[in-house]
Every structure is written in C-alpha cells, then in structure tokens.
Amino acid sequence: MIKTFKLFVGGFPRDLEEVELEEIVSEYGQVVAVKIVRDKKTGISRRFGFVEMAFKEDARRVIEMLNEGTIDGEVL
C-alpha cells in the first residue's frame, strides 16, 4: 500500500468542483485524490472535502500556501 497524506480543506465556495480544487492544489505538488463532501439528499457541496497528496513535502506546501488563503472570496 502506498502512503498518502490526506488534508482536510474547508471553507471553499459551494459551487467549486473537484476538478477545480485539484487544479488549485496541484500547483503545489502531486495530487492523488480529491473528494468534496456533498449533502446526500441534494448533492450540494457542504463546503469541505479532502485532498490526498503523494508526498509529505507537497502536503506541507499546500498547507503553507493555502491555509487562510481565498478562493473566489471565501477563506480556506
């Protein structure tokens, strides 16, 4: 089993899609997976999710660069 580094990401805009979140995070390293948590009944984003990074250094870089950052005016 390959070890990955899972990060919680929250506070992003409700209309942000997984592919967009992956594009943003991939600027800082190799992304393994992205999952936005959605309401089971409506399918609407709950404004948080998880990003798995391939390397610990990449995960740290994401935290350093995006923590308290903004996406479309919403603070992460």
Coordinates of N, CA, C and O in Angstrom, one line a residue:
M1 N 0.8 -1.2 0.0 CA 0.0 0.0 0.0 C 0.9 1.2 0.0 O 1.8 1.3 0.8
I2 N 0.6 2.2 -0.9 CA 1.3 3.4 -1.0 C 0.8 4.4 0.1 O -0.5 4.6 0.2
K3 N 1.7 5.0 0.8 CA 1.2 6.0 1.8 C 1.0 7.3 1.2 O 1.8 7.8 0.3
T4 N -0.2 7.9 1.5 CA -0.5 9.3 1.0 C -0.7 10.2 2.2 O -0.8 9.7 3.3
F5 N -0.9 11.4 1.9 CA -1.0 12.4 3.0 C -2.3 13.2 2.8 O -2.5 13.9 1.8
K6 N -3.3 12.9 3.6 CA -4.7 13.4 3.5 C -4.9 14.7 4.2 O -4.5 14.8 5.4
L7 N -5.4 15.7 3.5 CA -5.6 17.0 4.1 C -7.1 17.3 4.1 O -7.8 17.1 3.1
F8 N -7.6 17.9 5.2 CA -8.9 18.5 5.2 C -8.9 19.9 4.6 O -8.0 20.7 4.9
V9 N -9.8 20.2 3.7 CA -9.9 21.5 3.1 C -11.3 22.0 3.3 O -12.3 21.3 2.9
G10 N -11.5 23.2 3.9 CA -12.8 23.7 4.2 C -13.0 25.1 3.9 O -12.0 25.9 3.8
G11 N -14.2 25.6 3.7 CA -14.5 27.0 3.5 C -14.5 27.4 2.1 O -14.8 28.6 1.8
F12 N -14.3 26.6 1.1 CA -14.3 27.0 -0.3 C -15.7 27.2 -0.8 O -16.7 26.8 -0.1
P13 N -15.9 27.9 -1.9 CA -17.2 28.2 -2.4 C -18.0 27.0 -2.7 O -17.5 25.9 -3.1
R14 N -19.3 27.1 -2.5 CA -20.2 25.9 -2.6 C -20.2 25.4 -4.1 O -20.4 24.2 -4.3
D15 N -20.0 26.2 -5.1 CA -20.0 25.8 -6.4 C -18.7 25.2 -7.0 O -18.6 24.9 -8.1
L16 N -17.7 25.2 -6.1 CA -16.4 24.7 -6.5 C -16.5 23.2 -6.8 O -17.0 22.4 -6.0
E17 N -15.9 22.7 -8.0 CA -16.0 21.3 -8.3 C -14.6 20.7 -8.0 O -13.6 21.3 -7.9
E18 N -14.7 19.3 -7.9 CA -13.5 18.6 -7.6 C -12.3 18.9 -8.5 O -11.2 19.0 -8.1
V19 N -12.6 18.9 -9.8 CA -11.6 19.2 -10.8 C -10.9 20.5 -10.6 O -9.7 20.7 -10.8
E20 N -11.7 21.5 -10.2 CA -11.2 22.9 -9.9 C -10.3 22.8 -8.7 O -9.2 23.5 -8.7
L21 N -10.7 22.2 -7.6 CA -9.9 22.1 -6.4 C -8.6 21.3 -6.7 O -7.6 21.8 -6.3
E22 N -8.7 20.3 -7.5 CA -7.5 19.6 -7.9 C -6.5 20.5 -8.7 O -5.3 20.4 -8.4
E23 N -7.0 21.3 -9.6 CA -6.2 22.2 -10.3 C -5.5 23.2 -9.4 O -4.3 23.5 -9.6
I24 N -6.2 23.7 -8.4 CA -5.6 24.7 -7.5 C -4.5 24.0 -6.7 O -3.4 24.5 -6.5
V25 N -4.8 22.8 -6.1 CA -3.9 22.2 -5.2 C -2.7 21.6 -6.0 O -1.6 21.6 -5.5
S26 N -2.9 21.2 -7.2 CA -1.8 20.6 -8.0 C -0.7 21.5 -8.3 O 0.4 21.1 -8.7
E27 N -0.9 22.8 -8.1 CA 0.2 23.8 -8.3 C 1.3 23.6 -7.2 O 2.4 24.0 -7.4
Y28 N 1.0 22.9 -6.1 CA 1.9 22.7 -5.0 C 2.4 21.3 -4.9 O 3.2 21.0 -4.0
G29 N 2.0 20.4 -5.7 CA 2.5 19.0 -5.7 C 1.6 18.0 -6.3 O 0.6 18.4 -7.0
Q30 N 2.0 16.8 -6.2 CA 1.3 15.7 -6.9 C 0.0 15.3 -6.1 O 0.1 14.8 -5.0
V31 N -1.1 15.4 -6.7 CA -2.4 15.1 -6.1 C -2.7 13.7 -6.4 O -2.7 13.3 -7.6
V32 N -3.1 12.9 -5.4 CA -3.6 11.5 -5.6 C -5.1 11.4 -5.7 O -5.6 10.7 -6.6
A33 N -5.8 12.2 -4.9 CA -7.3 12.2 -4.9 C -7.8 13.4 -4.4 O -7.2 14.1 -3.5
V34 N -9.1 13.8 -4.8 CA -9.8 14.9 -4.3 C -11.2 14.5 -4.1 O -11.8 13.8 -5.0
K35 N -11.8 14.8 -2.9 CA -13.2 14.4 -2.6 C -13.9 15.6 -2.0 O -13.5 16.0 -0.9
I36 N -14.9 16.2 -2.6 CA -15.7 17.2 -2.0 C -16.9 16.5 -1.3 O -17.6 15.7 -2.0
V37 N -17.2 16.8 -0.1 CA -18.3 16.2 0.6 C -19.6 16.9 0.3 O -19.6 18.1 0.3
R38 N -20.6 16.1 -0.1 CA -21.9 16.7 -0.5 C -23.0 16.2 0.3 O -22.9 15.1 0.9
D39 N -24.1 17.0 0.4 CA -25.3 16.5 1.1 C -25.9 15.3 0.4 O -26.0 15.3 -0.9
K40 N -26.2 14.3 1.1 CA -26.7 13.0 0.5 C -28.0 13.2 -0.3 O -28.2 12.6 -1.3
K41 N -28.9 14.1 0.2 CA -30.2 14.3 -0.4 C -30.1 15.2 -1.6 O -30.8 15.0 -2.7
T42 N -29.4 16.3 -1.5 CA -29.5 17.4 -2.5 C -28.3 17.3 -3.4 O -28.3 17.9 -4.5
G43 N -27.2 16.7 -3.0 CA -25.9 16.7 -3.8 C -25.2 18.0 -3.8 O -24.2 18.2 -4.4
I44 N -25.6 19.0 -3.0 CA -25.0 20.3 -2.8 C -23.8 20.1 -1.9 O -23.8 19.5 -0.9
S45 N -22.7 20.8 -2.3 CA -21.4 20.8 -1.6 C -21.7 21.3 -0.2 O -22.4 22.3 0.1
R46 N -21.0 20.6 0.8 CA -21.1 21.1 2.2 C -19.9 22.0 2.5 O -19.7 22.3 3.7
R47 N -19.2 22.4 1.4 CA -18.1 23.4 1.5 C -16.8 22.9 2.2 O -16.0 23.6 2.8
F48 N -16.7 21.5 2.3 CA -15.4 21.0 2.8 C -15.2 19.7 2.0 O -16.0 19.1 1.4
G49 N -13.9 19.2 2.1 CA -13.6 18.0 1.5 C -12.2 17.6 1.9 O -11.6 18.1 2.9
F50 N -11.6 16.7 1.1 CA -10.3 16.1 1.4 C -9.5 16.0 0.2 O -10.0 15.8 -0.9
V51 N -8.2 16.3 0.3 CA -7.2 16.2 -0.8 C -6.1 15.3 -0.3 O -5.6 15.4 0.8
E52 N -5.8 14.3 -1.1 CA -4.7 13.4 -0.8 C -3.5 13.7 -1.7 O -3.6 13.8 -2.9
M53 N -2.3 13.9 -1.0 CA -1.1 14.3 -1.7 C -0.2 13.1 -1.7 O -0.2 12.3 -0.7
A54 N 0.7 13.0 -2.7 CA 1.6 11.8 -2.8 C 2.8 11.9 -1.8 O 3.3 10.9 -1.4
F55 N 3.2 13.2 -1.5 CA 4.4 13.4 -0.7 C 4.1 14.3 0.4 O 3.4 15.3 0.3
K56 N 4.8 14.0 1.5 CA 4.6 14.8 2.8 C 5.0 16.3 2.5 O 4.3 17.2 3.0
E57 N 6.1 16.5 1.7 CA 6.5 17.8 1.4 C 5.5 18.6 0.6 O 5.3 19.8 0.8
D58 N 4.8 17.9 -0.3 CA 3.7 18.5 -1.1 C 2.6 18.9 -0.2 O 2.0 20.0 -0.3
A59 N 2.2 18.0 0.8 CA 1.1 18.3 1.7 C 1.5 19.6 2.6 O 0.6 20.4 2.8
R60 N 2.7 19.6 3.0 CA 3.1 20.8 3.8 C 3.0 22.1 3.0 O 2.6 23.1 3.5
R61 N 3.4 22.0 1.7 CA 3.4 23.1 0.8 C 2.0 23.6 0.6 O 1.7 24.8 0.7
V62 N 1.1 22.7 0.5 CA -0.4 23.1 0.3 C -0.9 23.8 1.5 O -1.5 24.9 1.4
I63 N -0.5 23.3 2.7 CA -0.9 23.9 3.9 C -0.3 25.3 4.0 O -1.1 26.3 4.3
E64 N 0.9 25.4 3.8 CA 1.6 26.8 3.9 C 1.0 27.8 2.9 O 0.9 28.9 3.2
M65 N 0.7 27.3 1.7 CA 0.3 28.3 0.6 C -1.2 28.6 0.7 O -1.6 29.7 0.3
L66 N -2.0 27.6 1.1 CA -3.5 27.8 1.0 C -4.2 28.1 2.3 O -5.3 28.6 2.3
N67 N -3.5 27.7 3.5 CA -4.2 28.0 4.7 C -4.4 29.5 4.9 O -3.5 30.3 4.8
E68 N -5.7 29.8 5.2 CA -6.1 31.2 5.3 C -6.1 32.0 4.0 O -6.3 33.2 3.9
G69 N -5.9 31.2 2.9 CA -6.0 31.8 1.5 C -7.4 31.9 1.1 O -8.3 31.5 1.9
T70 N -7.7 32.4 -0.1 CA -9.1 32.6 -0.5 C -9.2 31.9 -1.9 O -8.3 31.9 -2.7
I71 N -10.5 31.5 -2.1 CA -10.9 31.1 -3.5 C -12.2 31.8 -3.7 O -13.2 31.6 -2.9
D72 N -12.3 32.6 -4.7 CA -13.5 33.4 -5.0 C -14.0 34.1 -3.8 O -15.2 34.2 -3.6
G73 N -13.1 34.7 -3.0 CA -13.5 35.5 -1.9 C -13.8 34.7 -0.6 O -14.1 35.3 0.5
E74 N -13.8 33.4 -0.7 CA -14.1 32.5 0.5 C -12.7 32.1 1.1 O -11.8 31.6 0.5
V75 N -12.6 32.2 2.4 CA -11.4 31.9 3.2 C -11.3 30.5 3.5 O -12.2 29.9 4.0
L76 N -10.2 29.9 3.1 CA -10.0 28.4 3.4 C -9.5 28.2 4.8 O -8.8 29.0 5.3

